[in-house]
Amino acid sequence: VKAAEDEAAPEQPTNACSTCGAVLSEMEKGCDGEGHVIGGMASVPGFGWWPLKVYRPCSKLEAAGLEYTRKGQPTNDVLFGGVSLGKSGSSALDEMKKQADRGIDIK
């Protein structure tokens, strides 16, 4: 999480989130105080032990004008052992996305 370049960090009250400044009683449920809200199976009560944690940005973070920074491992590392598409695979995927955006059905 980082502030925009031209913004100085304002003083935070003691009952506010240290990251976005939201009053603790108004913080989004599941926010870890760093702008990350847990989701997926790990957010279900009793499933905190679930090995895969999924995070999304806290809505108060964006409202405060801060940028969300991912944490944890990329999906490819978890599911495929870090296998990358490589340069040619990546460019092919980009081309498929462009064609799909134009409404061309790709099978």
Coordinates of N, CA and C in Angstrom, one line a residue:
V1 N 0.9 -1.2 0.0 CA 0.0 0.0 0.0 C 0.9 1.2 0.0
K2 N 0.6 2.1 -0.9 CA 1.4 3.4 -0.9 C 0.6 4.5 -1.3
A3 N 0.9 5.7 -0.8 CA 0.1 6.9 -1.1 C 0.6 7.5 -2.4
A4 N -0.3 8.3 -3.0 CA 0.1 9.0 -4.2 C 1.3 9.8 -3.9
E5 N 2.1 10.1 -5.0 CA 3.4 10.8 -4.8 C 3.3 12.2 -4.2
D6 N 2.2 12.9 -4.5 CA 2.1 14.3 -4.0 C 1.4 14.4 -2.7
E7 N 1.0 13.3 -2.0 CA 0.3 13.3 -0.8 C 1.2 13.0 0.4
A8 N 1.1 13.8 1.4 CA 1.8 13.5 2.7 C 0.9 12.7 3.6
A9 N 1.5 11.9 4.4 CA 0.7 11.0 5.3 C 0.1 11.9 6.5
P10 N -1.2 11.9 6.6 CA -1.8 12.7 7.6 C -1.7 12.0 9.0
E11 N -1.9 12.7 10.1 CA -1.8 12.2 11.4 C -3.1 11.2 11.6
Q12 N -2.9 10.1 12.1 CA -3.9 9.1 12.3 C -4.4 9.1 13.8
P13 N -5.8 9.1 14.0 CA -6.3 9.0 15.3 C -6.0 7.6 15.8
T14 N -6.0 7.4 17.1 CA -5.7 6.0 17.7 C -6.7 5.0 17.4
N15 N -8.0 5.4 17.1 CA -9.1 4.4 16.8 C -9.3 4.3 15.3
A16 N -8.2 4.5 14.5 CA -8.4 4.4 13.1 C -7.4 3.4 12.5
C17 N -7.7 2.9 11.3 CA -6.8 2.0 10.6 C -5.5 2.7 10.3
S18 N -4.4 2.1 10.6 CA -3.1 2.7 10.4 C -2.7 2.9 8.9
T19 N -3.4 2.2 8.0 CA -3.1 2.2 6.6 C -4.0 3.2 5.9
C20 N -5.3 3.1 6.0 CA -6.2 4.0 5.2 C -6.8 5.1 6.1
G21 N -6.8 5.0 7.4 CA -7.3 6.1 8.2 C -8.8 5.9 8.6
A22 N -9.4 4.8 8.1 CA -10.8 4.5 8.4 C -11.0 4.3 9.9
V23 N -12.1 4.8 10.5 CA -12.4 4.5 11.9 C -12.6 3.0 12.0
L24 N -12.0 2.4 13.1 CA -12.0 1.0 13.2 C -13.4 0.4 13.2
S25 N -14.4 1.1 13.7 CA -15.8 0.6 13.7 C -16.4 0.5 12.3
E26 N -15.8 1.3 11.3 CA -16.3 1.4 10.0 C -15.4 0.5 9.0
M27 N -14.4 -0.1 9.5 CA -13.5 -0.9 8.6 C -14.3 -2.1 8.0
E28 N -13.9 -2.5 6.8 CA -14.6 -3.6 6.2 C -14.2 -4.9 6.9
K29 N -15.3 -5.8 7.1 CA -15.1 -7.0 7.8 C -14.0 -7.9 7.0
G30 N -13.1 -8.4 7.8 CA -12.0 -9.2 7.2 C -10.8 -8.4 6.8
C31 N -10.8 -7.1 6.9 CA -9.6 -6.3 6.5 C -8.5 -6.6 7.6
D32 N -7.3 -6.8 7.1 CA -6.2 -7.1 8.0 C -5.4 -5.8 8.5
G33 N -6.0 -4.7 8.2 CA -5.3 -3.4 8.6 C -4.3 -2.9 7.6
E34 N -4.0 -3.7 6.6 CA -3.0 -3.3 5.6 C -3.7 -3.2 4.2
G35 N -5.0 -3.1 4.2 CA -5.7 -3.0 2.9 C -6.1 -4.3 2.2
H36 N -5.8 -5.4 2.9 CA -6.2 -6.7 2.3 C -7.3 -7.3 3.0
V37 N -8.4 -7.7 2.3 CA -9.5 -8.4 2.8 C -9.5 -9.9 2.4
I38 N -9.5 -10.8 3.4 CA -9.5 -12.2 3.0 C -10.8 -12.7 2.5
G39 N -10.7 -13.5 1.5 CA -11.9 -14.1 0.8 C -11.7 -15.6 0.6
G40 N -12.5 -16.2 -0.2 CA -12.4 -17.6 -0.5 C -12.8 -18.5 0.7
M41 N -12.3 -19.7 0.7 CA -12.7 -20.7 1.8 C -12.1 -20.2 3.2
A42 N -11.0 -19.6 3.2 CA -10.4 -19.1 4.5 C -11.2 -18.1 5.2
S43 N -12.2 -17.5 4.5 CA -13.0 -16.4 5.1 C -14.3 -17.1 5.8
V44 N -14.5 -18.3 5.5 CA -15.6 -19.0 6.2 C -15.3 -19.4 7.6
P45 N -16.1 -19.1 8.6 CA -15.8 -19.4 10.0 C -15.5 -20.9 10.1
G46 N -14.3 -21.2 10.8 CA -13.9 -22.6 10.9 C -12.9 -23.1 9.9
F47 N -12.7 -22.3 8.8 CA -11.8 -22.7 7.8 C -10.5 -21.8 7.7
G48 N -10.2 -21.2 8.8 CA -9.0 -20.4 8.9 C -7.7 -21.2 8.6
W49 N -7.8 -22.5 8.8 CA -6.7 -23.4 8.5 C -6.5 -23.7 7.0
W50 N -7.4 -23.3 6.2 CA -7.3 -23.5 4.7 C -6.0 -23.0 4.2
P51 N -5.3 -23.9 3.5 CA -3.9 -23.5 3.1 C -3.9 -22.4 2.0
L52 N -4.9 -22.2 1.2 CA -4.9 -21.2 0.2 C -5.7 -20.0 0.6
K53 N -5.0 -18.9 0.7 CA -5.6 -17.6 1.1 C -5.8 -16.7 -0.1
V54 N -7.0 -16.2 -0.2 CA -7.3 -15.3 -1.3 C -7.6 -13.9 -0.8
Y55 N -7.0 -12.9 -1.3 CA -7.2 -11.5 -0.8 C -7.7 -10.6 -1.9
R56 N -8.4 -9.6 -1.5 CA -8.9 -8.5 -2.4 C -8.6 -7.2 -1.7
P57 N -8.7 -6.1 -2.5 CA -8.5 -4.8 -1.9 C -9.6 -4.4 -1.0
C58 N -9.3 -3.7 0.1 CA -10.3 -3.2 1.0 C -10.9 -2.0 0.3
S59 N -12.2 -1.8 0.4 CA -12.9 -0.7 -0.2 C -12.5 0.6 0.4
K60 N -12.2 0.7 1.6 CA -11.7 1.9 2.3 C -10.4 2.4 1.8
L61 N -9.6 1.4 1.3 CA -8.2 1.7 0.8 C -8.3 2.6 -0.4
E62 N -9.2 2.2 -1.4 CA -9.4 2.9 -2.6 C -10.0 4.3 -2.3
A63 N -11.0 4.3 -1.4 CA -11.6 5.6 -1.0 C -10.6 6.6 -0.4
A64 N -9.6 6.0 0.2 CA -8.5 6.9 0.8 C -7.5 7.3 -0.2
G65 N -7.6 6.9 -1.5 CA -6.7 7.2 -2.5 C -5.4 6.5 -2.5
L66 N -5.4 5.3 -1.9 CA -4.2 4.5 -1.8 C -4.2 3.4 -2.8
E67 N -3.0 2.9 -3.1 CA -2.8 1.9 -4.2 C -2.7 0.5 -3.5
Y68 N -3.5 -0.5 -4.0 CA -3.4 -1.8 -3.5 C -2.1 -2.5 -4.0
T69 N -1.5 -3.2 -3.1 CA -0.3 -4.0 -3.4 C -0.6 -5.4 -3.1
R70 N -0.4 -6.3 -4.1 CA -0.6 -7.7 -3.8 C 0.3 -8.3 -2.8
K71 N -0.1 -9.3 -2.1 CA 0.8 -10.0 -1.2 C 0.7 -11.5 -1.4
G72 N 1.7 -12.2 -1.1 CA 1.6 -13.7 -1.3 C 2.2 -14.1 -2.6
Q73 N 2.0 -15.4 -3.0 CA 2.5 -15.9 -4.2 C 1.6 -15.8 -5.4
P74 N 2.2 -15.6 -6.6 CA 1.3 -15.6 -7.8 C 0.6 -17.0 -8.0
T75 N -0.5 -17.0 -8.6 CA -1.3 -18.2 -8.8 C -0.4 -19.2 -9.6
N76 N 0.4 -18.8 -10.5 CA 1.2 -19.8 -11.3 C 2.1 -20.6 -10.4
D77 N 2.7 -19.9 -9.4 CA 3.6 -20.5 -8.4 C 2.9 -21.6 -7.6
V78 N 1.7 -21.3 -7.2 CA 0.9 -22.2 -6.3 C 0.4 -23.4 -7.1
L79 N -0.2 -23.1 -8.2 CA -0.9 -24.2 -9.0 C 0.0 -25.0 -9.9
F80 N 1.0 -24.3 -10.5 CA 1.8 -24.9 -11.5 C 3.3 -25.0 -11.2
G81 N 3.7 -24.7 -9.9 CA 5.1 -24.8 -9.6 C 5.9 -23.7 -10.2
G82 N 5.3 -22.5 -10.5 CA 6.1 -21.4 -11.0 C 6.3 -21.4 -12.5
V83 N 5.5 -22.3 -13.2 CA 5.7 -22.4 -14.7 C 5.2 -21.1 -15.3
S84 N 6.0 -20.6 -16.2 CA 5.6 -19.3 -16.8 C 5.2 -19.6 -18.3
L85 N 4.4 -18.7 -18.8 CA 4.0 -18.8 -20.2 C 5.2 -18.6 -21.1
G86 N 6.2 -17.9 -20.7 CA 7.3 -17.5 -21.5 C 6.9 -16.4 -22.4
K87 N 7.9 -15.8 -23.2 CA 7.6 -14.7 -24.0 C 6.6 -14.9 -25.1
S88 N 6.7 -16.1 -25.8 CA 5.8 -16.4 -26.9 C 4.4 -16.7 -26.4
G89 N 4.3 -17.4 -25.3 CA 3.0 -17.8 -24.7 C 2.3 -16.5 -24.2
S90 N 3.1 -15.6 -23.6 CA 2.5 -14.4 -23.1 C 1.9 -13.5 -24.2
S91 N 2.7 -13.4 -25.3 CA 2.2 -12.6 -26.4 C 1.0 -13.2 -27.1
A92 N 1.0 -14.6 -27.1 CA -0.2 -15.3 -27.7 C -1.4 -15.0 -26.9
L93 N -1.2 -15.0 -25.5 CA -2.4 -14.8 -24.6 C -2.8 -13.3 -24.8
D94 N -1.9 -12.4 -24.9 CA -2.3 -11.0 -25.1 C -3.1 -10.8 -26.4
E95 N -2.7 -11.5 -27.5 CA -3.4 -11.4 -28.8 C -4.8 -12.0 -28.7
M96 N -4.9 -13.1 -27.9 CA -6.2 -13.7 -27.7 C -7.2 -12.8 -26.9
K97 N -6.6 -12.1 -26.0 CA -7.4 -11.1 -25.2 C -7.9 -10.0 -26.1
K98 N -7.0 -9.5 -26.9 CA -7.4 -8.4 -27.9 C -8.5 -8.8 -28.8
Q99 N -8.4 -10.1 -29.3 CA -9.4 -10.5 -30.2 C -10.7 -10.7 -29.5
A100 N -10.7 -11.2 -28.3 CA -11.9 -11.4 -27.5 C -12.5 -10.1 -27.2
D101 N -11.7 -9.1 -26.9 CA -12.3 -7.7 -26.6 C -13.0 -7.2 -27.9
R102 N -12.6 -7.6 -29.0 CA -13.2 -7.1 -30.3 C -14.4 -7.9 -30.6
G103 N -14.7 -8.9 -29.8 CA -16.0 -9.7 -30.0 C -15.8 -10.9 -30.9
I104 N -14.5 -11.3 -31.2 CA -14.2 -12.5 -32.0 C -14.2 -13.7 -31.1
D105 N -15.0 -14.7 -31.4 CA -15.0 -15.9 -30.6 C -13.8 -16.8 -30.8
I106 N -13.1 -17.1 -29.8 CA -11.8 -17.9 -29.9 C -12.1 -19.2 -29.3
K107 N -11.8 -20.3 -30.0 CA -12.0 -21.7 -29.4 C -10.8 -22.4 -29.5

